[in-house]
Amino acid sequence: MTKYGSFPGTRPRRLRTTPVMRRMVAETRLHPADFILPAFVREGVSEPVPIAAMPGVVQHTRDSLKKAAAEAVEAGISGIMLFGVPEESKKDALGTPGTDPDGILQVAIRDVRAEVGDDLLVMSDLCLDETTDHGHCGVLDEQGRVDNDATLERYAEMAQVQADAGAHVVGPSGMMDGQIGVIRDALDQIGREDVAILAYTAKYSSAFYGPFREAVASSLKGDRKTYQQDPANVRESLRELALDLEEGADMVMVKPAGPYLDILARVADAVDVPVAAYQISGEYSMIEAAAEKGWIDRERAILETLTGIKRAGAQNILTYWATEVSRKL
């Protein structure tokens, strides 16, 4: 038996012998700068409201959101993605709170910018689902279908009010055709060429969004399969990617992360812009629930999933564990 080029001369286990050895040869490393914290702020509450389906996550008050943003800065993470939850009585068919300068999301953007300035990237969800009484991501036509082009007009207005409020980055998540180009034009028209667009390029119609519905107090009836992507498709994502880049996306994202690591890898291999992935509510809740029952090691599972997402090609990861993990790193 030869001792060179194969066993027993070649022993890969030599590079796994101690924690320091494993750390030295690790091919993928997590860093606080990789992370973006999704955060919810709810109008009209005096205390943070726990989200039952997402243990440890809350709908913030304006004050508790500012505290969470300051903690994110201290932990060294890069950004915070804000989702506004208006009072139910203010929702309507057009999602008016989404373009009201005094709507909860715009108020929250101003609050966080005042608290952290440029020390944290303030990112805003640019979508109508939290603000419409029907819960869809767009305006409905007379037949109850999402009207793509009418929705784009609303997105343009949203982009401008979010930029005026102080967003560094807008994140259009509605999956309307042409949304990136319309939003880029709307921002440029008001002289906000500095505001970046994080495109939700591949956003699949997923069962794993379930807990998020509670987090944003969604009014949705039915589903979003006519605009979110079919989980069976790959080429469709690459087509969406090409269109988003052509329309002016500065960064692109895959959502969800864990069930779509193959899509994430394909996207990361295809582009020369930053690539993000969103570890969504269902991914979070499954780990928390299994850990609570003692079925898995919570901390190891969190780090393993995040490492897998980064290994697949994500430069940045939106995760509800962003601050917690960054402190430990």
PDB file of C-alpha atoms in Angstrom, residues 56-316:
ATOM      1  CA  GLY A  56     -38.001  35.973  20.679  1.00  0.00           C
ATOM      2  CA  VAL A  57     -39.181  38.342  17.908  1.00  0.00           C
ATOM      3  CA  VAL A  58     -41.541  41.258  18.579  1.00  0.00           C
ATOM      4  CA  GLN A  59     -43.505  43.973  16.880  1.00  0.00           C
ATOM      5  CA  HIS A  60     -41.583  46.975  18.175  1.00  0.00           C
ATOM      6  CA  THR A  61     -42.787  50.269  19.504  1.00  0.00           C
ATOM      7  CA  ARG A  62     -41.009  53.277  18.077  1.00  0.00           C
ATOM      8  CA  ASP A  63     -38.833  53.467  21.193  1.00  0.00           C
ATOM      9  CA  SER A  64     -37.962  49.776  21.324  1.00  0.00           C
ATOM     10  CA  LEU A  65     -37.103  49.860  17.620  1.00  0.00           C
ATOM     11  CA  LYS A  66     -34.584  52.618  18.246  1.00  0.00           C
ATOM     12  CA  LYS A  67     -33.051  50.520  21.010  1.00  0.00           C
ATOM     13  CA  ALA A  68     -32.866  47.484  18.684  1.00  0.00           C
ATOM     14  CA  ALA A  69     -31.141  49.623  16.048  1.00  0.00           C
ATOM     15  CA  ALA A  70     -28.591  50.885  18.564  1.00  0.00           C
ATOM     16  CA  GLU A  71     -27.913  47.298  19.679  1.00  0.00           C
ATOM     17  CA  ALA A  72     -27.420  46.301  16.042  1.00  0.00           C
ATOM     18  CA  VAL A  73     -24.774  49.007  15.675  1.00  0.00           C
ATOM     19  CA  GLU A  74     -23.020  47.806  18.826  1.00  0.00           C
ATOM     20  CA  ALA A  75     -23.038  44.238  17.478  1.00  0.00           C
ATOM     21  CA  GLY A  76     -21.402  45.385  14.233  1.00  0.00           C
ATOM     22  CA  ILE A  77     -24.088  44.282  11.773  1.00  0.00           C
ATOM     23  CA  SER A  78     -24.532  46.147   8.530  1.00  0.00           C
ATOM     24  CA  GLY A  79     -28.216  46.918   8.198  1.00  0.00           C
ATOM     25  CA  ILE A  80     -31.752  46.828   9.505  1.00  0.00           C
ATOM     26  CA  MET A  81     -34.699  46.076   7.197  1.00  0.00           C
ATOM     27  CA  LEU A  82     -37.833  47.808   8.469  1.00  0.00           C
ATOM     28  CA  PHE A  83     -41.406  46.583   8.082  1.00  0.00           C
ATOM     29  CA  GLY A  84     -44.234  48.855   9.203  1.00  0.00           C
ATOM     30  CA  VAL A  85     -47.492  47.563  10.702  1.00  0.00           C
ATOM     31  CA  PRO A  86     -50.179  50.280  10.563  1.00  0.00           C
ATOM     32  CA  GLU A  87     -53.341  50.351  12.612  1.00  0.00           C
ATOM     33  CA  GLU A  88     -55.983  48.134  11.035  1.00  0.00           C
ATOM     34  CA  SER A  89     -58.403  51.031  10.582  1.00  0.00           C
ATOM     35  CA  LYS A  90     -55.885  52.854   8.357  1.00  0.00           C
ATOM     36  CA  LYS A  91     -55.530  50.070   5.800  1.00  0.00           C
ATOM     37  CA  ASP A  92     -57.379  50.520   2.522  1.00  0.00           C
ATOM     38  CA  ALA A  93     -57.462  49.157  -1.019  1.00  0.00           C
ATOM     39  CA  LEU A  94     -54.564  51.360  -2.154  1.00  0.00           C
ATOM     40  CA  GLY A  95     -52.333  50.886   0.881  1.00  0.00           C
ATOM     41  CA  THR A  96     -52.417  54.593   1.711  1.00  0.00           C
ATOM     42  CA  PRO A  97     -50.195  54.315   4.829  1.00  0.00           C
ATOM     43  CA  GLY A  98     -47.405  53.215   2.505  1.00  0.00           C
ATOM     44  CA  THR A  99     -47.216  56.637   0.850  1.00  0.00           C
ATOM     45  CA  ASP A 100     -48.267  58.806   3.786  1.00  0.00           C
ATOM     46  CA  PRO A 101     -45.195  60.696   5.039  1.00  0.00           C
ATOM     47  CA  ASP A 102     -46.609  60.122   8.519  1.00  0.00           C
ATOM     48  CA  GLY A 103     -47.253  56.418   7.928  1.00  0.00           C
ATOM     49  CA  ILE A 104     -45.665  54.147  10.518  1.00  0.00           C
ATOM     50  CA  LEU A 105     -42.878  52.909   8.237  1.00  0.00           C
ATOM     51  CA  GLN A 106     -41.803  56.404   7.218  1.00  0.00           C
ATOM     52  CA  VAL A 107     -41.920  57.553  10.846  1.00  0.00           C
ATOM     53  CA  ALA A 108     -39.821  54.548  11.849  1.00  0.00           C
ATOM     54  CA  ILE A 109     -37.232  55.261   9.155  1.00  0.00           C
ATOM     55  CA  ARG A 110     -36.842  58.802  10.487  1.00  0.00           C
ATOM     56  CA  ASP A 111     -36.626  57.512  14.062  1.00  0.00           C
ATOM     57  CA  VAL A 112     -33.888  55.032  13.270  1.00  0.00           C
ATOM     58  CA  ARG A 113     -31.878  57.479  11.166  1.00  0.00           C
ATOM     59  CA  ALA A 114     -32.045  59.975  14.022  1.00  0.00           C
ATOM     60  CA  GLU A 115     -30.845  57.274  16.410  1.00  0.00           C
ATOM     61  CA  VAL A 116     -27.992  55.726  14.403  1.00  0.00           C
ATOM     62  CA  GLY A 117     -27.278  58.103  11.530  1.00  0.00           C
ATOM     63  CA  ASP A 118     -25.053  56.395   8.986  1.00  0.00           C
ATOM     64  CA  ASP A 119     -23.676  53.827  11.428  1.00  0.00           C
ATOM     65  CA  LEU A 120     -26.290  51.326  10.258  1.00  0.00           C
ATOM     66  CA  LEU A 121     -27.825  50.965   6.813  1.00  0.00           C
ATOM     67  CA  VAL A 122     -31.515  51.746   7.170  1.00  0.00           C
ATOM     68  CA  MET A 123     -33.406  49.611   4.673  1.00  0.00           C
ATOM     69  CA  SER A 124     -37.132  49.798   4.014  1.00  0.00           C
ATOM     70  CA  ASP A 125     -39.557  47.189   2.751  1.00  0.00           C
ATOM     71  CA  LEU A 126     -41.135  48.630  -0.378  1.00  0.00           C
ATOM     72  CA  CYS A 127     -44.390  46.720  -0.726  1.00  0.00           C
ATOM     73  CA  LEU A 128     -48.095  47.246  -0.154  1.00  0.00           C
ATOM     74  CA  ASP A 129     -49.019  44.007   1.613  1.00  0.00           C
ATOM     75  CA  GLU A 130     -48.740  45.438   5.140  1.00  0.00           C
ATOM     76  CA  THR A 131     -50.886  48.463   4.276  1.00  0.00           C
ATOM     77  CA  THR A 132     -53.733  47.086   2.125  1.00  0.00           C
ATOM     78  CA  ASP A 133     -57.015  45.847   3.521  1.00  0.00           C
ATOM     79  CA  HIS A 134     -56.893  42.868   1.120  1.00  0.00           C
ATOM     80  CA  GLY A 135     -53.304  41.969   2.025  1.00  0.00           C
ATOM     81  CA  HIS A 136     -51.941  41.705  -1.500  1.00  0.00           C
ATOM     82  CA  CYS A 137     -48.680  43.291  -2.591  1.00  0.00           C
ATOM     83  CA  GLY A 138     -50.406  45.466  -5.165  1.00  0.00           C
ATOM     84  CA  VAL A 139     -53.523  47.303  -6.272  1.00  0.00           C
ATOM     85  CA  LEU A 140     -56.440  45.111  -7.367  1.00  0.00           C
ATOM     86  CA  ASP A 141     -58.422  45.547 -10.583  1.00  0.00           C
ATOM     87  CA  GLU A 142     -62.184  45.193 -10.951  1.00  0.00           C
ATOM     88  CA  GLN A 143     -61.861  41.399 -11.151  1.00  0.00           C
ATOM     89  CA  GLY A 144     -59.837  41.239  -7.942  1.00  0.00           C
ATOM     90  CA  ARG A 145     -56.553  40.520  -9.731  1.00  0.00           C
ATOM     91  CA  VAL A 146     -53.324  42.300  -8.859  1.00  0.00           C
ATOM     92  CA  ASP A 147     -52.900  45.091 -11.417  1.00  0.00           C
ATOM     93  CA  ASN A 148     -49.191  45.140 -12.200  1.00  0.00           C
ATOM     94  CA  ASP A 149     -48.926  48.580 -13.813  1.00  0.00           C
ATOM     95  CA  ALA A 150     -51.221  50.374 -11.385  1.00  0.00           C
ATOM     96  CA  THR A 151     -49.142  48.880  -8.593  1.00  0.00           C
ATOM     97  CA  LEU A 152     -45.952  50.275 -10.111  1.00  0.00           C
ATOM     98  CA  GLU A 153     -47.365  53.786  -9.757  1.00  0.00           C
ATOM     99  CA  ARG A 154     -47.846  53.171  -6.048  1.00  0.00           C
ATOM    100  CA  TYR A 155     -44.329  51.734  -5.738  1.00  0.00           C
ATOM    101  CA  ALA A 156     -42.873  54.861  -7.317  1.00  0.00           C
ATOM    102  CA  GLU A 157     -44.610  57.003  -4.700  1.00  0.00           C
ATOM    103  CA  MET A 158     -43.477  54.695  -1.917  1.00  0.00           C
ATOM    104  CA  ALA A 159     -39.871  54.867  -3.047  1.00  0.00           C
ATOM    105  CA  GLN A 160     -39.925  58.645  -2.932  1.00  0.00           C
ATOM    106  CA  VAL A 161     -41.480  58.952   0.536  1.00  0.00           C
ATOM    107  CA  GLN A 162     -39.144  56.302   1.939  1.00  0.00           C
ATOM    108  CA  ALA A 163     -36.148  58.110   0.478  1.00  0.00           C
ATOM    109  CA  ASP A 164     -37.414  61.408   1.876  1.00  0.00           C
ATOM    110  CA  ALA A 165     -37.721  59.754   5.287  1.00  0.00           C
ATOM    111  CA  GLY A 166     -34.070  58.740   5.152  1.00  0.00           C
ATOM    112  CA  ALA A 167     -33.823  55.193   3.808  1.00  0.00           C
ATOM    113  CA  HIS A 168     -30.342  54.290   2.582  1.00  0.00           C
ATOM    114  CA  VAL A 169     -31.722  51.274   0.708  1.00  0.00           C
ATOM    115  CA  VAL A 170     -35.192  50.353  -0.539  1.00  0.00           C
ATOM    116  CA  GLY A 171     -36.184  46.708  -0.883  1.00  0.00           C
ATOM    117  CA  PRO A 172     -38.982  46.161  -3.427  1.00  0.00           C
ATOM    118  CA  SER A 173     -40.479  42.820  -2.440  1.00  0.00           C
ATOM    119  CA  GLY A 174     -43.737  42.720  -4.409  1.00  0.00           C
ATOM    120  CA  MET A 175     -42.463  40.869  -7.499  1.00  0.00           C
ATOM    121  CA  MET A 176     -44.191  43.151  -9.994  1.00  0.00           C
ATOM    122  CA  ASP A 177     -42.812  43.152 -13.543  1.00  0.00           C
ATOM    123  CA  GLY A 178     -40.764  46.302 -14.158  1.00  0.00           C
ATOM    124  CA  GLN A 179     -40.624  47.384 -10.530  1.00  0.00           C
ATOM    125  CA  ILE A 180     -36.878  48.000 -10.348  1.00  0.00           C
ATOM    126  CA  GLY A 181     -36.795  50.319 -13.360  1.00  0.00           C
ATOM    127  CA  VAL A 182     -39.832  52.305 -12.204  1.00  0.00           C
ATOM    128  CA  ILE A 183     -38.410  52.722  -8.705  1.00  0.00           C
ATOM    129  CA  ARG A 184     -34.985  53.732 -10.010  1.00  0.00           C
ATOM    130  CA  ASP A 185     -36.600  56.385 -12.208  1.00  0.00           C
ATOM    131  CA  ALA A 186     -38.746  57.636  -9.322  1.00  0.00           C
ATOM    132  CA  LEU A 187     -35.740  58.007  -7.044  1.00  0.00           C
ATOM    133  CA  ASP A 188     -33.650  59.725  -9.697  1.00  0.00           C
ATOM    134  CA  GLN A 189     -36.482  62.169 -10.445  1.00  0.00           C
ATOM    135  CA  ILE A 190     -36.215  63.586  -6.921  1.00  0.00           C
ATOM    136  CA  GLY A 191     -32.425  63.683  -6.970  1.00  0.00           C
ATOM    137  CA  ARG A 192     -31.940  60.558  -4.857  1.00  0.00           C
ATOM    138  CA  GLU A 193     -29.449  58.765  -7.029  1.00  0.00           C
ATOM    139  CA  ASP A 194     -27.692  57.863  -3.770  1.00  0.00           C
ATOM    140  CA  VAL A 195     -30.477  55.546  -2.564  1.00  0.00           C
ATOM    141  CA  ALA A 196     -29.667  51.935  -3.423  1.00  0.00           C
ATOM    142  CA  ILE A 197     -32.117  49.234  -4.507  1.00  0.00           C
ATOM    143  CA  LEU A 198     -31.951  45.744  -3.044  1.00  0.00           C
ATOM    144  CA  ALA A 199     -34.009  43.728  -5.530  1.00  0.00           C
ATOM    145  CA  TYR A 200     -36.016  40.779  -4.294  1.00  0.00           C
ATOM    146  CA  THR A 201     -34.985  39.049  -7.502  1.00  0.00           C
ATOM    147  CA  ALA A 202     -35.983  35.471  -6.722  1.00  0.00           C
ATOM    148  CA  LYS A 203     -38.893  35.498  -4.286  1.00  0.00           C
ATOM    149  CA  TYR A 204     -40.708  32.202  -4.254  1.00  0.00           C
ATOM    150  CA  SER A 205     -44.302  31.465  -3.290  1.00  0.00           C
ATOM    151  CA  SER A 206     -43.350  29.575  -0.151  1.00  0.00           C
ATOM    152  CA  ALA A 207     -45.112  27.806   2.705  1.00  0.00           C
ATOM    153  CA  PHE A 208     -42.335  29.070   4.974  1.00  0.00           C
ATOM    154  CA  TYR A 209     -43.758  32.619   5.062  1.00  0.00           C
ATOM    155  CA  GLY A 210     -46.462  31.493   7.499  1.00  0.00           C
ATOM    156  CA  PRO A 211     -45.174  33.147  10.713  1.00  0.00           C
ATOM    157  CA  PHE A 212     -44.475  36.393   8.838  1.00  0.00           C
ATOM    158  CA  ARG A 213     -48.221  36.793   8.265  1.00  0.00           C
ATOM    159  CA  GLU A 214     -48.648  37.204  12.005  1.00  0.00           C
ATOM    160  CA  ALA A 215     -45.621  39.475  12.261  1.00  0.00           C
ATOM    161  CA  VAL A 216     -47.114  42.031   9.859  1.00  0.00           C
ATOM    162  CA  ALA A 217     -50.768  41.433  10.827  1.00  0.00           C
ATOM    163  CA  SER A 218     -51.499  40.444   7.239  1.00  0.00           C
ATOM    164  CA  SER A 219     -55.053  40.769   5.887  1.00  0.00           C
ATOM    165  CA  LEU A 220     -54.340  38.396   2.996  1.00  0.00           C
ATOM    166  CA  LYS A 221     -57.064  36.131   1.674  1.00  0.00           C
ATOM    167  CA  GLY A 222     -55.950  33.634  -0.957  1.00  0.00           C
ATOM    168  CA  ASP A 223     -52.351  33.426  -2.164  1.00  0.00           C
ATOM    169  CA  ARG A 224     -49.684  35.256  -4.149  1.00  0.00           C
ATOM    170  CA  LYS A 225     -48.941  32.641  -6.771  1.00  0.00           C
ATOM    171  CA  THR A 226     -49.672  34.966  -9.696  1.00  0.00           C
ATOM    172  CA  TYR A 227     -46.709  37.169  -8.830  1.00  0.00           C
ATOM    173  CA  GLN A 228     -44.347  35.241  -6.552  1.00  0.00           C
ATOM    174  CA  GLN A 229     -42.329  32.524  -8.257  1.00  0.00           C
ATOM    175  CA  ASP A 230     -43.132  28.842  -8.618  1.00  0.00           C
ATOM    176  CA  PRO A 231     -40.833  26.744  -6.363  1.00  0.00           C
ATOM    177  CA  ALA A 232     -40.377  24.314  -9.274  1.00  0.00           C
ATOM    178  CA  ASN A 233     -38.545  26.827 -11.474  1.00  0.00           C
ATOM    179  CA  VAL A 234     -34.882  27.725 -11.845  1.00  0.00           C
ATOM    180  CA  ARG A 235     -34.558  29.414 -15.260  1.00  0.00           C
ATOM    181  CA  GLU A 236     -37.331  31.807 -14.279  1.00  0.00           C
ATOM    182  CA  SER A 237     -35.117  33.161 -11.489  1.00  0.00           C
ATOM    183  CA  LEU A 238     -32.236  33.723 -13.869  1.00  0.00           C
ATOM    184  CA  ARG A 239     -34.562  35.583 -16.208  1.00  0.00           C
ATOM    185  CA  GLU A 240     -35.763  37.764 -13.317  1.00  0.00           C
ATOM    186  CA  LEU A 241     -32.120  38.337 -12.392  1.00  0.00           C
ATOM    187  CA  ALA A 242     -31.207  39.589 -15.862  1.00  0.00           C
ATOM    188  CA  LEU A 243     -34.196  41.936 -15.907  1.00  0.00           C
ATOM    189  CA  ASP A 244     -33.492  43.373 -12.457  1.00  0.00           C
ATOM    190  CA  LEU A 245     -29.875  44.106 -13.331  1.00  0.00           C
ATOM    191  CA  GLU A 246     -30.880  45.677 -16.636  1.00  0.00           C
ATOM    192  CA  GLU A 247     -33.364  47.911 -14.794  1.00  0.00           C
ATOM    193  CA  GLY A 248     -30.758  49.153 -12.315  1.00  0.00           C
ATOM    194  CA  ALA A 249     -30.686  46.885  -9.249  1.00  0.00           C
ATOM    195  CA  ASP A 250     -27.671  47.566  -7.055  1.00  0.00           C
ATOM    196  CA  MET A 251     -27.967  44.327  -5.094  1.00  0.00           C
ATOM    197  CA  VAL A 252     -30.038  41.184  -5.599  1.00  0.00           C
ATOM    198  CA  MET A 253     -31.631  38.727  -3.207  1.00  0.00           C
ATOM    199  CA  VAL A 254     -32.972  35.189  -3.009  1.00  0.00           C
ATOM    200  CA  LYS A 255     -35.909  34.507  -0.658  1.00  0.00           C
ATOM    201  CA  PRO A 256     -36.359  32.111   1.132  1.00  0.00           C
ATOM    202  CA  ALA A 257     -32.757  31.089   1.733  1.00  0.00           C
ATOM    203  CA  GLY A 258     -32.552  27.545   3.081  1.00  0.00           C
ATOM    204  CA  PRO A 259     -34.877  25.714   0.661  1.00  0.00           C
ATOM    205  CA  TYR A 260     -33.355  27.567  -2.315  1.00  0.00           C
ATOM    206  CA  LEU A 261     -29.604  27.254  -1.829  1.00  0.00           C
ATOM    207  CA  ASP A 262     -29.274  25.937  -5.368  1.00  0.00           C
ATOM    208  CA  ILE A 263     -30.900  29.114  -6.702  1.00  0.00           C
ATOM    209  CA  LEU A 264     -28.662  31.219  -4.484  1.00  0.00           C
ATOM    210  CA  ALA A 265     -25.558  29.498  -5.842  1.00  0.00           C
ATOM    211  CA  ARG A 266     -26.690  29.966  -9.442  1.00  0.00           C
ATOM    212  CA  VAL A 267     -27.392  33.662  -8.863  1.00  0.00           C
ATOM    213  CA  ALA A 268     -24.096  34.244  -7.056  1.00  0.00           C
ATOM    214  CA  ASP A 269     -22.165  32.604  -9.892  1.00  0.00           C
ATOM    215  CA  ALA A 270     -23.912  34.742 -12.502  1.00  0.00           C
ATOM    216  CA  VAL A 271     -23.476  38.299 -11.193  1.00  0.00           C
ATOM    217  CA  ASP A 272     -20.904  40.880 -10.182  1.00  0.00           C
ATOM    218  CA  VAL A 273     -23.150  42.722  -7.714  1.00  0.00           C
ATOM    219  CA  PRO A 274     -23.662  41.875  -4.020  1.00  0.00           C
ATOM    220  CA  VAL A 275     -25.986  38.935  -3.411  1.00  0.00           C
ATOM    221  CA  ALA A 276     -28.194  38.622  -0.332  1.00  0.00           C
ATOM    222  CA  ALA A 277     -30.441  35.879   0.997  1.00  0.00           C
ATOM    223  CA  TYR A 278     -33.331  36.119   3.446  1.00  0.00           C
ATOM    224  CA  GLN A 279     -33.574  33.417   6.107  1.00  0.00           C
ATOM    225  CA  ILE A 280     -37.301  33.819   6.543  1.00  0.00           C
ATOM    226  CA  SER A 281     -39.756  33.440   9.390  1.00  0.00           C
ATOM    227  CA  GLY A 282     -40.557  29.774   8.824  1.00  0.00           C
ATOM    228  CA  GLU A 283     -36.885  28.851   8.786  1.00  0.00           C
ATOM    229  CA  TYR A 284     -36.432  30.720  12.066  1.00  0.00           C
ATOM    230  CA  SER A 285     -39.526  29.275  13.712  1.00  0.00           C
ATOM    231  CA  MET A 286     -38.713  25.660  12.860  1.00  0.00           C
ATOM    232  CA  ILE A 287     -35.327  25.862  14.564  1.00  0.00           C
ATOM    233  CA  GLU A 288     -36.724  27.680  17.588  1.00  0.00           C
ATOM    234  CA  ALA A 289     -39.562  25.156  17.955  1.00  0.00           C
ATOM    235  CA  ALA A 290     -37.325  22.108  17.591  1.00  0.00           C
ATOM    236  CA  ALA A 291     -34.790  23.563  20.011  1.00  0.00           C
ATOM    237  CA  GLU A 292     -37.510  24.340  22.551  1.00  0.00           C
ATOM    238  CA  LYS A 293     -38.471  20.665  22.485  1.00  0.00           C
ATOM    239  CA  GLY A 294     -34.868  19.625  22.931  1.00  0.00           C
ATOM    240  CA  TRP A 295     -34.687  17.933  19.551  1.00  0.00           C
ATOM    241  CA  ILE A 296     -31.731  19.940  18.224  1.00  0.00           C
ATOM    242  CA  ASP A 297     -28.885  22.053  19.568  1.00  0.00           C
ATOM    243  CA  ARG A 298     -30.192  25.571  18.965  1.00  0.00           C
ATOM    244  CA  GLU A 299     -26.907  27.461  18.676  1.00  0.00           C
ATOM    245  CA  ARG A 300     -25.244  24.878  16.458  1.00  0.00           C
ATOM    246  CA  ALA A 301     -28.300  24.716  14.193  1.00  0.00           C
ATOM    247  CA  ILE A 302     -28.398  28.503  13.821  1.00  0.00           C
ATOM    248  CA  LEU A 303     -24.711  28.741  12.913  1.00  0.00           C
ATOM    249  CA  GLU A 304     -24.903  25.749  10.589  1.00  0.00           C
ATOM    250  CA  THR A 305     -27.787  27.171   8.591  1.00  0.00           C
ATOM    251  CA  LEU A 306     -26.174  30.596   8.344  1.00  0.00           C
ATOM    252  CA  THR A 307     -22.863  29.076   7.277  1.00  0.00           C
ATOM    253  CA  GLY A 308     -24.662  27.050   4.614  1.00  0.00           C
ATOM    254  CA  ILE A 309     -26.334  30.180   3.259  1.00  0.00           C
ATOM    255  CA  LYS A 310     -23.042  32.028   3.062  1.00  0.00           C
ATOM    256  CA  ARG A 311     -21.258  28.995   1.581  1.00  0.00           C
ATOM    257  CA  ALA A 312     -23.873  28.893  -1.175  1.00  0.00           C
ATOM    258  CA  GLY A 313     -22.926  32.421  -2.201  1.00  0.00           C
ATOM    259  CA  ALA A 314     -24.707  35.010  -0.058  1.00  0.00           C
ATOM    260  CA  GLN A 315     -22.573  38.016   0.770  1.00  0.00           C
ATOM    261  CA  ASN A 316     -25.276  39.306   3.112  1.00  0.00           C
TER     262      ASN A 316
END
